[in-house]
Short mmCIF file of C-alpha atoms in Angstrom, two decimals:
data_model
loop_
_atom_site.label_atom_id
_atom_site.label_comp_id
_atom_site.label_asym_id
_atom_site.label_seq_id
_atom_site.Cartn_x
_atom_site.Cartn_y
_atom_site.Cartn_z
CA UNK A 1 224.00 91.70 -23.94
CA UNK A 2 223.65 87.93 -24.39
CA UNK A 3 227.24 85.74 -24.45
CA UNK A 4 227.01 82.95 -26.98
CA UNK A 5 229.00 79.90 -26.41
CA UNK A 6 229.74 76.93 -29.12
CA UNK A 7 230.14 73.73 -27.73
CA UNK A 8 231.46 70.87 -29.44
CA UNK A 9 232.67 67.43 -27.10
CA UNK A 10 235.32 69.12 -24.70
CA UNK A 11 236.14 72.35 -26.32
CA UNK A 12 234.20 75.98 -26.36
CA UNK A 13 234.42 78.70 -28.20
CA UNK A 14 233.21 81.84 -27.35
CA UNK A 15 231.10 84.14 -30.13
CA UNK A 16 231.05 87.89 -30.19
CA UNK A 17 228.87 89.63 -27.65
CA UNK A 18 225.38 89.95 -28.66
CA UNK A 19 223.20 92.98 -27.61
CA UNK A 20 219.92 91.75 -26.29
CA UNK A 21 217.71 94.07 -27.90
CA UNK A 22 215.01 91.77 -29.00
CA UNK A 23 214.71 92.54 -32.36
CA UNK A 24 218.44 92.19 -32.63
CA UNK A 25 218.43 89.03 -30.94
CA UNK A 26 216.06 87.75 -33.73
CA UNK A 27 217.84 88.96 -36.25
CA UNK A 28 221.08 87.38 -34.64
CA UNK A 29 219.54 84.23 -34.04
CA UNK A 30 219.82 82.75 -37.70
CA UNK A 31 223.55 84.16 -37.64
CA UNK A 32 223.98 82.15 -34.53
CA UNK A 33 222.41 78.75 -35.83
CA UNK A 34 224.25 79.05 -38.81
CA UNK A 35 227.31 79.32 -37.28
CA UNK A 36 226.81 76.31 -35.49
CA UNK A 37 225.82 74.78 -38.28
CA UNK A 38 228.12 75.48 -40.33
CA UNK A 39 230.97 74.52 -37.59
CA UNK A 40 229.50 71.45 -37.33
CA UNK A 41 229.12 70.92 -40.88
CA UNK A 42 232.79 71.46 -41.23
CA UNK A 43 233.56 69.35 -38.46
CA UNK A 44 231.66 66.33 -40.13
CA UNK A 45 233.27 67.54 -43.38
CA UNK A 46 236.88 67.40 -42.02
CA UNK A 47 236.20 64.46 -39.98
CA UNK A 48 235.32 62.47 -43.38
CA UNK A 49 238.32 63.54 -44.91
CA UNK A 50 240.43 62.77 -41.91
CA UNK A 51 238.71 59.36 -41.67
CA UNK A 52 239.10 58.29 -45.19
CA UNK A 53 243.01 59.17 -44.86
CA UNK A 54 242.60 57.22 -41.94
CA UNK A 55 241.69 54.02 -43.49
CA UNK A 56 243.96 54.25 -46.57
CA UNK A 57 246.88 54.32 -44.15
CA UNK A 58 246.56 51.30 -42.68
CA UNK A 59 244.83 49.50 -45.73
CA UNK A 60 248.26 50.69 -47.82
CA UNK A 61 250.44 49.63 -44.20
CA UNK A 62 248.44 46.28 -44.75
CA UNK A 63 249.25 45.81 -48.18
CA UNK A 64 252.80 46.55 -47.72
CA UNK A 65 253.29 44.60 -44.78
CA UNK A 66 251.53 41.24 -45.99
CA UNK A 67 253.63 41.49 -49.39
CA UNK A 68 256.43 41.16 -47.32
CA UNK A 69 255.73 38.70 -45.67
CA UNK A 70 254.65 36.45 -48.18
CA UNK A 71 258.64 37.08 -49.41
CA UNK A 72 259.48 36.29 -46.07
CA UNK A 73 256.92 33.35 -46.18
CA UNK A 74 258.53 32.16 -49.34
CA UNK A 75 262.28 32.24 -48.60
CA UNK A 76 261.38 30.73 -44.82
CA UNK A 77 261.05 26.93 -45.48
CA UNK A 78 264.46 25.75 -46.81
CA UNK A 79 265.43 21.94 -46.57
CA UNK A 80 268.53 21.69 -45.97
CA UNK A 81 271.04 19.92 -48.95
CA UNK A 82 272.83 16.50 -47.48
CA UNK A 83 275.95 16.95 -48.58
CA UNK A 84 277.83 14.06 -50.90
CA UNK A 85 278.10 11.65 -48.80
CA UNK A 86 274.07 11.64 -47.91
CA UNK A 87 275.30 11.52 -43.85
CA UNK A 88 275.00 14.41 -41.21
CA UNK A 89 275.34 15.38 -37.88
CA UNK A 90 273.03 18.24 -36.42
CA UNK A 91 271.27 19.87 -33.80
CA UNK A 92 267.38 19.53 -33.31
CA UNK A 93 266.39 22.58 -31.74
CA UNK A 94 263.13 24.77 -30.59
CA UNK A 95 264.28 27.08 -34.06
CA UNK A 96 263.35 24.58 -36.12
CA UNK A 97 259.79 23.80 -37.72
CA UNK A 98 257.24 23.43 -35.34
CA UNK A 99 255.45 19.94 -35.64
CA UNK A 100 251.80 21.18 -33.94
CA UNK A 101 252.42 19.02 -31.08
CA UNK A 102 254.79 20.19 -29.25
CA UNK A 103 257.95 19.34 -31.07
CA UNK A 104 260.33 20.63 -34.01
CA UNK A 105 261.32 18.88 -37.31
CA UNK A 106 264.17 19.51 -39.52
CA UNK A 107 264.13 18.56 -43.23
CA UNK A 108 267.00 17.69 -45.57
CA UNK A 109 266.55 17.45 -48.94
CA UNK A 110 268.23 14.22 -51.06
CA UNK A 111 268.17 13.83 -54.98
CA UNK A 112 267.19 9.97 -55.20
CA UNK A 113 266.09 8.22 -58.88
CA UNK A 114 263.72 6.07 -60.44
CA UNK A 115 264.82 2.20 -58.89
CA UNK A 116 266.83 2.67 -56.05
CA UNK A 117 266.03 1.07 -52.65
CA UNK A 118 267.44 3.58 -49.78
CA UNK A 119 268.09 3.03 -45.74
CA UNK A 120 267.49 6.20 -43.69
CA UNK A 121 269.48 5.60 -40.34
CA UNK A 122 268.57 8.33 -37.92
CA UNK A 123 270.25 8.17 -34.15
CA UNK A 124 270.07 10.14 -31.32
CA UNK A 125 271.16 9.94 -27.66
CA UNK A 126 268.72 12.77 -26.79
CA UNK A 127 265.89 12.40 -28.00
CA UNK A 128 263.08 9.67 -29.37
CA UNK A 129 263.47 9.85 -32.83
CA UNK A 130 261.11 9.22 -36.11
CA UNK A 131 262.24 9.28 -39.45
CA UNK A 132 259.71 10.50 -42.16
CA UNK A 133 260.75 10.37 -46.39
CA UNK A 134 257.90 12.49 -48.32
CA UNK A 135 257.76 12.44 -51.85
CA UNK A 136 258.60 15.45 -54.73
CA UNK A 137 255.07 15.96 -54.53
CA UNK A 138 254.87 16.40 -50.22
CA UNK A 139 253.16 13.46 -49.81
CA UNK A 140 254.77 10.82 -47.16
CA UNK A 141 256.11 7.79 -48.38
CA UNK A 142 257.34 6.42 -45.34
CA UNK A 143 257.99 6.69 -41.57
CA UNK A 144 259.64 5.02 -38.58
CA UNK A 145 259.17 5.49 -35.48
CA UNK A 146 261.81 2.95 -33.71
CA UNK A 147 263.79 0.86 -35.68
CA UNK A 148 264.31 -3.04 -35.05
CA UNK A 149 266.91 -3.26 -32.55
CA UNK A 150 264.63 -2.58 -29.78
CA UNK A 151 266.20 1.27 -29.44
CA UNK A 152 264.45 4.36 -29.83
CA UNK A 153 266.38 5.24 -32.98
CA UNK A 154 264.60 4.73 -36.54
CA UNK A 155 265.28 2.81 -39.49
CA UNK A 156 263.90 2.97 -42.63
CA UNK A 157 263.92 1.03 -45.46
CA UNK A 158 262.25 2.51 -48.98
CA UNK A 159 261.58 1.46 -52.42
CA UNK A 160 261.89 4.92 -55.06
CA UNK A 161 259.50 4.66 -57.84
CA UNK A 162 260.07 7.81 -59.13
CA UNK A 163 263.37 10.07 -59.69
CA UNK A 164 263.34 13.72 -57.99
CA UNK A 165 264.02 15.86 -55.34
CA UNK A 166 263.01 13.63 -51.94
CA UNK A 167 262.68 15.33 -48.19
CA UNK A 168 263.91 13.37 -45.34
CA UNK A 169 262.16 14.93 -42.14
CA UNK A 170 263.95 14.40 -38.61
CA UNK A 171 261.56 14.81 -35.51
CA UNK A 172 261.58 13.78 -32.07
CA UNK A 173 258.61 11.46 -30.37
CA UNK A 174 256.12 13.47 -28.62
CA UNK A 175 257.01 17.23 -26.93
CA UNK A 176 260.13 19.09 -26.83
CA UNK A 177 262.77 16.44 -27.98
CA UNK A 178 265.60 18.66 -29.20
CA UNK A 179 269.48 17.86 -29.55
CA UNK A 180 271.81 16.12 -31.34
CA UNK A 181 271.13 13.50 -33.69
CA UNK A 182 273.24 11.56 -36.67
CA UNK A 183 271.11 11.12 -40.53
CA UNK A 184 272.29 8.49 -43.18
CA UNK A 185 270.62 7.69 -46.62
CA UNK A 186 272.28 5.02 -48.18
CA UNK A 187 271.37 3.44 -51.56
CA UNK A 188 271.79 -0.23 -50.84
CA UNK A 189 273.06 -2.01 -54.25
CA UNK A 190 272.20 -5.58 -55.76
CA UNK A 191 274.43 -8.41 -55.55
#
């Protein structure tokens, strides 16, 4: 009697006792390849089927997961409205936009038109300050870093050549300047 045994990584299976009578044994012998053939066939087979399953999963989990975010991505970045009077007071904080080097910004967003000439008075006990005014568009159209009375607030003084929706960015000098600060825009007005 001969006692076949399939093998396939950690697992065996055991096939029916073979008599050893040799021409039995040759005549079993194609039954026996065939068998493991065909196991391993189906085990390639099932494999392929499992594997392309697999990788529509996670290509589906992608696809899911980075449309959301992008939603996410779109409803994160919201400059804050200055109310009426174009003056706040607020809290800098490590929640806030990250600057890339080392610090956090917060933007407020001001409606401003065509001809008029603003000041941007930002002060802080806390922290260095700089002032930054960007454009509709994103682009800057001016910055200050420390203002003229020798402090380490900013002033800002800007022309508007062009009506629309203007960010005023608040930032601290250098790393990790967070706290409490005080933002103005005033339209100064001829004499």
């Amino acid at each position: 009697m001969l006692d076949c045994h399939l093998y396939h990584g950690d697992h065996q299976w055991q096939s029916q006792k073979i008599n050893f009578s040799f021409p039995r044994f040759l005549l079993s012998l194609p039954e026996i390849l065939w068998s493991r053939l065909s196991y391993r066939f189906f085990m390639v087979k099932s494999f392929m089927v499992n594997l392309r399953l697999v990788s529509i999963f996670p290509a589906t989990a992608l696809a899911i997961a980075m449309s959301a975010a992008s939603v996410g991505a779109q409803n994160m970045y919201n400059p804050i409205q200055l109310p009426s009077n174009n003056e706040i007071t607020d809290n800098l904080s490590e929640r806030d936009i990250p600057t890339g080097q080392g610090g956090f910004a917060r933007d407020y967003l001001v409606t401003l038109q065509a001809g008029d000439q603003i000041v941007i008075d930002l002060l802080s006990d806390s922290f260095d300050t700089i002032v930054t005014l960007l454009g509709p568009n994103g682009m800057t159209i001016a910055e200050n870093d420390d203002g003229p009375d020798g402090t380490t607030n900013s002033l800002l003084f800007a022309r508007i050549t062009e009506g629309g929706n203007y960010t005023v960015r608040v930032r601290a000098f250098g790393e990790g300047g967070i706290g409490q600060f005080n933002l103005k825009v005033t339209r100064l007005r001829p004499i």
